[in-house]
XYZ file of C-alpha atoms in Angstrom:
323
model
C 0.148 -0.134 0.231
C 1.185 3.475 -0.742
C 2.330 5.079 2.300
C 1.899 8.717 1.043
C -2.180 7.812 0.772
C -1.910 7.378 4.497
C 0.023 10.043 5.236
C -2.400 12.258 3.003
C -5.368 11.205 5.099
C -3.757 11.799 8.408
C -3.233 15.362 7.277
C -6.538 15.985 6.619
C -7.578 18.938 8.948
C -10.855 17.142 10.463
C -8.834 14.122 11.029
C -6.200 15.796 13.134
C -8.928 17.615 15.037
C -9.998 14.088 15.950
C -6.090 13.363 17.140
C -6.231 16.941 18.912
C -9.509 15.838 20.915
C -7.393 12.399 22.011
C -4.550 14.514 23.039
C -5.992 17.010 25.199
C -7.599 14.003 27.380
C -4.186 12.395 27.350
C -2.694 15.772 28.802
C -5.297 16.448 31.094
C -6.567 19.730 29.282
C -9.676 21.141 30.484
C -10.804 21.555 26.768
C -14.379 20.464 26.371
C -17.331 21.247 23.760
C -20.535 22.713 25.811
C -23.098 20.113 25.386
C -25.719 21.294 23.256
C -23.057 21.709 20.367
C -22.033 18.309 19.719
C -25.916 17.586 18.813
C -26.113 20.127 16.633
C -22.902 19.120 14.445
C -24.527 15.663 14.473
C -27.707 16.957 12.618
C -25.743 19.240 10.479
C -23.593 16.724 9.033
C -26.761 14.466 8.466
C -28.588 17.276 6.939
C -25.647 18.578 4.656
C -24.831 14.886 3.420
C -28.363 13.747 2.938
C -29.329 16.694 0.824
C -26.166 16.513 -1.126
C -27.022 12.863 -1.786
C -30.485 13.945 -3.164
C -29.248 16.274 -5.128
C -26.784 13.869 -6.661
C -29.534 11.120 -7.422
C -32.014 14.079 -9.098
C -29.130 14.099 -11.838
C -30.187 10.388 -12.755
C -32.793 7.635 -11.701
C -32.349 4.453 -10.183
C -30.617 1.988 -12.519
C -29.893 -2.002 -12.293
C -26.604 -1.224 -10.751
C -27.978 1.147 -7.897
C -30.817 -1.467 -7.205
C -28.131 -3.930 -6.751
C -25.941 -1.717 -4.405
C -28.842 -1.166 -2.316
C -29.808 -4.557 -1.966
C -26.148 -5.813 -0.970
C -26.304 -2.799 1.497
C -29.366 -4.213 3.322
C -27.974 -7.742 2.923
C -24.587 -6.925 4.441
C -26.991 -5.341 7.344
C -28.772 -8.615 7.862
C -25.721 -11.083 7.577
C -23.136 -9.247 9.828
C -25.217 -8.997 12.905
C -25.942 -12.752 12.169
C -22.671 -14.045 12.049
C -20.857 -11.540 14.532
C -23.403 -12.948 17.059
C -22.404 -16.657 16.813
C -18.840 -15.531 17.129
C -19.289 -13.256 20.288
C -22.020 -15.687 22.214
C -19.077 -18.245 22.724
C -17.152 -15.627 24.687
C -19.690 -13.186 25.861
C -22.925 -13.128 27.720
C -26.175 -12.856 25.719
C -27.102 -9.383 25.927
C -23.613 -8.327 25.449
C -23.329 -10.322 22.491
C -26.472 -9.174 21.155
C -25.812 -5.690 21.543
C -22.257 -5.843 19.761
C -23.485 -7.751 16.849
C -26.356 -4.978 16.155
C -23.493 -2.543 16.694
C -21.104 -3.877 14.046
C -23.868 -4.633 11.599
C -25.371 -0.963 12.013
C -23.598 2.007 10.343
C -21.712 5.090 11.288
C -22.863 7.878 9.624
C -19.551 10.196 10.623
C -17.082 7.187 9.201
C -19.286 7.622 5.982
C -19.010 11.485 5.916
C -15.263 11.349 6.558
C -14.901 8.934 3.573
C -16.775 11.713 1.527
C -14.206 14.096 2.640
C -11.342 12.038 1.740
C -12.959 11.136 -1.844
C -13.483 14.809 -2.154
C -9.699 15.497 -1.665
C -8.602 12.870 -3.755
C -10.910 13.980 -6.853
C -12.711 10.703 -6.690
C -16.402 11.064 -7.440
C -19.291 8.928 -5.783
C -22.990 8.356 -6.333
C -25.593 10.228 -4.146
C -27.590 6.924 -3.800
C -24.866 5.844 -1.499
C -26.800 8.241 1.264
C -29.882 5.847 0.439
C -27.439 2.537 1.166
C -26.088 4.353 4.701
C -30.100 5.236 5.613
C -31.186 1.562 5.057
C -28.105 -0.158 6.785
C -28.806 1.306 9.922
C -31.959 -0.338 11.141
C -32.235 -3.944 9.850
C -28.909 -4.829 12.504
C -30.877 -3.514 15.198
C -33.853 -5.728 14.674
C -31.541 -8.718 13.911
C -29.817 -8.262 17.293
C -33.013 -7.945 19.367
C -34.412 -10.906 17.618
C -31.259 -12.776 18.125
C -31.378 -11.832 21.804
C -35.046 -12.636 22.339
C -34.842 -15.958 20.699
C -31.907 -17.319 22.958
C -33.041 -15.846 25.744
C -34.615 -18.000 28.362
C -36.050 -15.291 30.503
C -35.337 -11.752 29.651
C -36.962 -10.365 32.460
C -38.212 -7.274 31.185
C -42.111 -6.857 31.292
C -42.066 -3.388 29.776
C -40.272 -4.209 26.601
C -42.683 -3.281 23.618
C -41.851 -4.274 20.017
C -43.656 -1.233 18.837
C -41.519 1.164 20.622
C -38.497 -0.678 19.482
C -39.450 -0.531 15.598
C -40.237 3.201 16.186
C -36.804 3.688 17.647
C -35.263 2.035 14.516
C -36.799 3.012 11.865
C -37.830 7.008 12.898
C -35.028 7.790 14.998
C -33.848 11.380 14.519
C -30.670 10.305 12.461
C -32.504 8.147 9.870
C -35.348 10.422 9.654
C -33.423 13.421 9.154
C -31.009 12.205 6.223
C -33.895 10.468 4.719
C -35.878 13.744 4.820
C -32.777 15.898 3.717
C -32.188 13.218 0.921
C -35.837 13.499 -0.270
C -35.787 17.650 -0.177
C -32.300 17.426 -2.326
C -33.891 14.818 -4.607
C -36.859 17.196 -5.211
C -35.188 20.504 -5.457
C -32.092 19.220 -7.575
C -29.699 21.924 -8.869
C -31.879 24.851 -7.844
C -32.158 23.779 -4.021
C -28.241 23.016 -3.873
C -27.690 26.463 -5.454
C -29.899 27.919 -2.382
C -28.136 25.550 -0.002
C -24.469 25.434 -0.757
C -23.299 28.160 1.618
C -24.774 26.357 4.396
C -24.330 22.709 3.172
C -21.137 23.049 1.551
C -19.199 26.078 2.250
C -18.939 25.447 6.058
C -18.932 21.390 5.977
C -15.126 20.990 6.891
C -15.272 23.057 9.512
C -18.131 21.772 11.364
C -16.668 18.348 10.781
C -13.751 19.243 12.335
C -15.482 20.510 15.298
C -17.199 17.009 15.344
C -14.258 14.880 15.118
C -12.708 17.004 18.009
C -15.382 16.013 20.098
C -15.212 12.435 18.951
C -11.947 12.423 20.002
C -12.581 13.655 23.564
C -14.937 11.129 23.999
C -13.222 8.239 22.750
C -10.153 8.947 25.119
C -12.587 8.856 27.929
C -13.829 5.774 27.035
C -10.743 3.337 26.418
C -10.284 2.751 29.828
C -13.682 0.674 30.230
C -12.512 -1.429 27.077
C -9.177 -2.014 28.412
C -10.589 -3.632 31.472
C -12.729 -5.982 29.366
C -9.840 -7.902 27.670
C -8.254 -8.357 24.355
C -10.858 -10.350 22.837
C -13.356 -7.477 22.220
C -10.406 -5.212 20.884
C -9.216 -8.064 18.392
C -12.785 -8.100 17.458
C -13.301 -4.550 16.978
C -10.246 -4.444 14.499
C -10.685 -7.871 12.509
C -14.630 -7.984 11.874
C -14.483 -4.459 10.194
C -11.667 -5.384 7.993
C -13.862 -8.777 6.959
C -16.521 -7.026 6.491
C -14.524 -4.525 4.197
C -13.413 -7.594 2.343
C -16.811 -8.697 1.594
C -17.919 -5.065 0.673
C -15.116 -4.840 -1.808
C -16.002 -8.318 -3.241
C -19.508 -7.346 -3.615
C -18.721 -3.799 -5.052
C -16.481 -5.780 -7.719
C -19.125 -8.103 -8.795
C -21.614 -5.434 -9.239
C -19.489 -3.588 -11.130
C -19.489 -0.319 -9.180
C -17.209 2.270 -10.019
C -14.180 3.134 -7.337
C -15.685 5.812 -5.568
C -18.899 3.957 -4.946
C -17.162 0.863 -4.092
C -15.064 2.828 -1.368
C -18.248 4.160 0.148
C -20.158 0.805 0.412
C -16.875 -0.829 1.617
C -16.668 2.183 4.536
C -20.108 1.481 5.214
C -19.712 -2.503 5.681
C -16.589 -1.825 7.782
C -18.017 0.796 10.067
C -20.121 0.483 13.411
C -22.673 2.408 15.072
C -22.511 4.516 18.222
C -25.537 6.527 17.954
C -28.307 4.880 16.569
C -27.650 1.406 18.347
C -26.799 2.496 21.716
C -29.991 4.529 21.820
C -32.105 1.197 20.518
C -29.915 -1.152 22.872
C -30.662 0.997 25.948
C -34.922 0.392 25.186
C -34.701 -3.199 23.795
C -31.826 -4.894 25.811
C -31.187 -2.955 29.002
C -29.055 -5.593 30.332
C -26.198 -5.116 27.980
C -23.319 -3.032 29.024
C -22.934 0.107 26.991
C -19.359 0.385 28.389
C -18.108 -2.544 26.125
C -20.187 -1.741 22.567
C -20.063 1.870 22.627
C -16.091 2.115 23.443
C -15.637 -0.672 20.744
C -17.231 1.262 17.812
C -16.188 4.736 18.751
C -12.404 4.525 20.396
C -11.299 1.525 17.964
C -13.260 1.022 14.990
C -13.922 4.618 14.257
C -10.377 5.902 14.543
C -8.795 2.563 12.518
C -11.157 3.121 9.562
C -10.801 7.212 9.357
C -6.977 6.435 9.808
C -5.736 3.562 7.767
C -8.978 1.860 6.837
C -9.909 4.236 4.063
C -6.445 4.594 2.415
C -6.155 0.367 2.804
C -9.469 -0.342 1.394
C -9.019 2.037 -1.837
C -5.465 0.616 -2.109
C -7.229 -2.969 -2.473
C -10.128 -1.498 -4.633
C -7.295 0.153 -6.961
C -5.585 -3.426 -7.371
C -8.558 -5.370 -8.233
C -10.299 -2.827 -10.495
C -7.113 -2.467 -12.404
């Protein structure tokens, strides 16, 4: 792999701000982002990437290749939590196995957004329909994880559990609703809407992303201790499973015949892990699961691995295979 590509990615300002957050906690700085702002950053990024994706989709309709891509995305969202659960169940309590499996079957919108920035810096185009793929992948893994837990649990001990609330949280949670709504607005308004929204949705995008990743660095550094106490198995899982999923994503992209940009974005979706939507759903559906395990795995190990080394490595493999 070309080492210059890793350096190129590391010298991306938003990625460096992630490291700045890690360094601030390590050096015991009192740096912090006031609590209302990280939520605004999340909402902005979801809105901006959803709107841009909708505008891109308005340039061309849904074709066979796009349909196959969306089908592959949903298939991965169903299969990853299945095989992850049976690997984890041999070493972990049932609730934790189900929650971690759902975490790695779902996706990280911020990893996706960082990948879009990576491709833009390289001048590689990708299709707006990848936003729809991201939204489609977020919820199925949550449902599969809970179904596996309910199937294997002899006594769940939670009389207040509601399937109606679970499905509502999985399909109508704020992140899915906002990104799909923004996607629809972008598709309806097209280039006219983009011209009106570009100063907000594009010009300040990287600045907001830098602030968001700074906060992610602060949060990740504070949660590393919980995972360190859990042992090496979960750390290895948090590194090896994303690589495995990425390889499957690359193979699917090759079989479908996706261009390089779309292939990388699908691969990143397959390799990422959720630390926003899944924890919210797990608190409701599997309260017995320990969030100090599955949240740090996704946020403090898988997320930085993907944005630092994963993106250049996946693109390197795609370049070789596509050549």
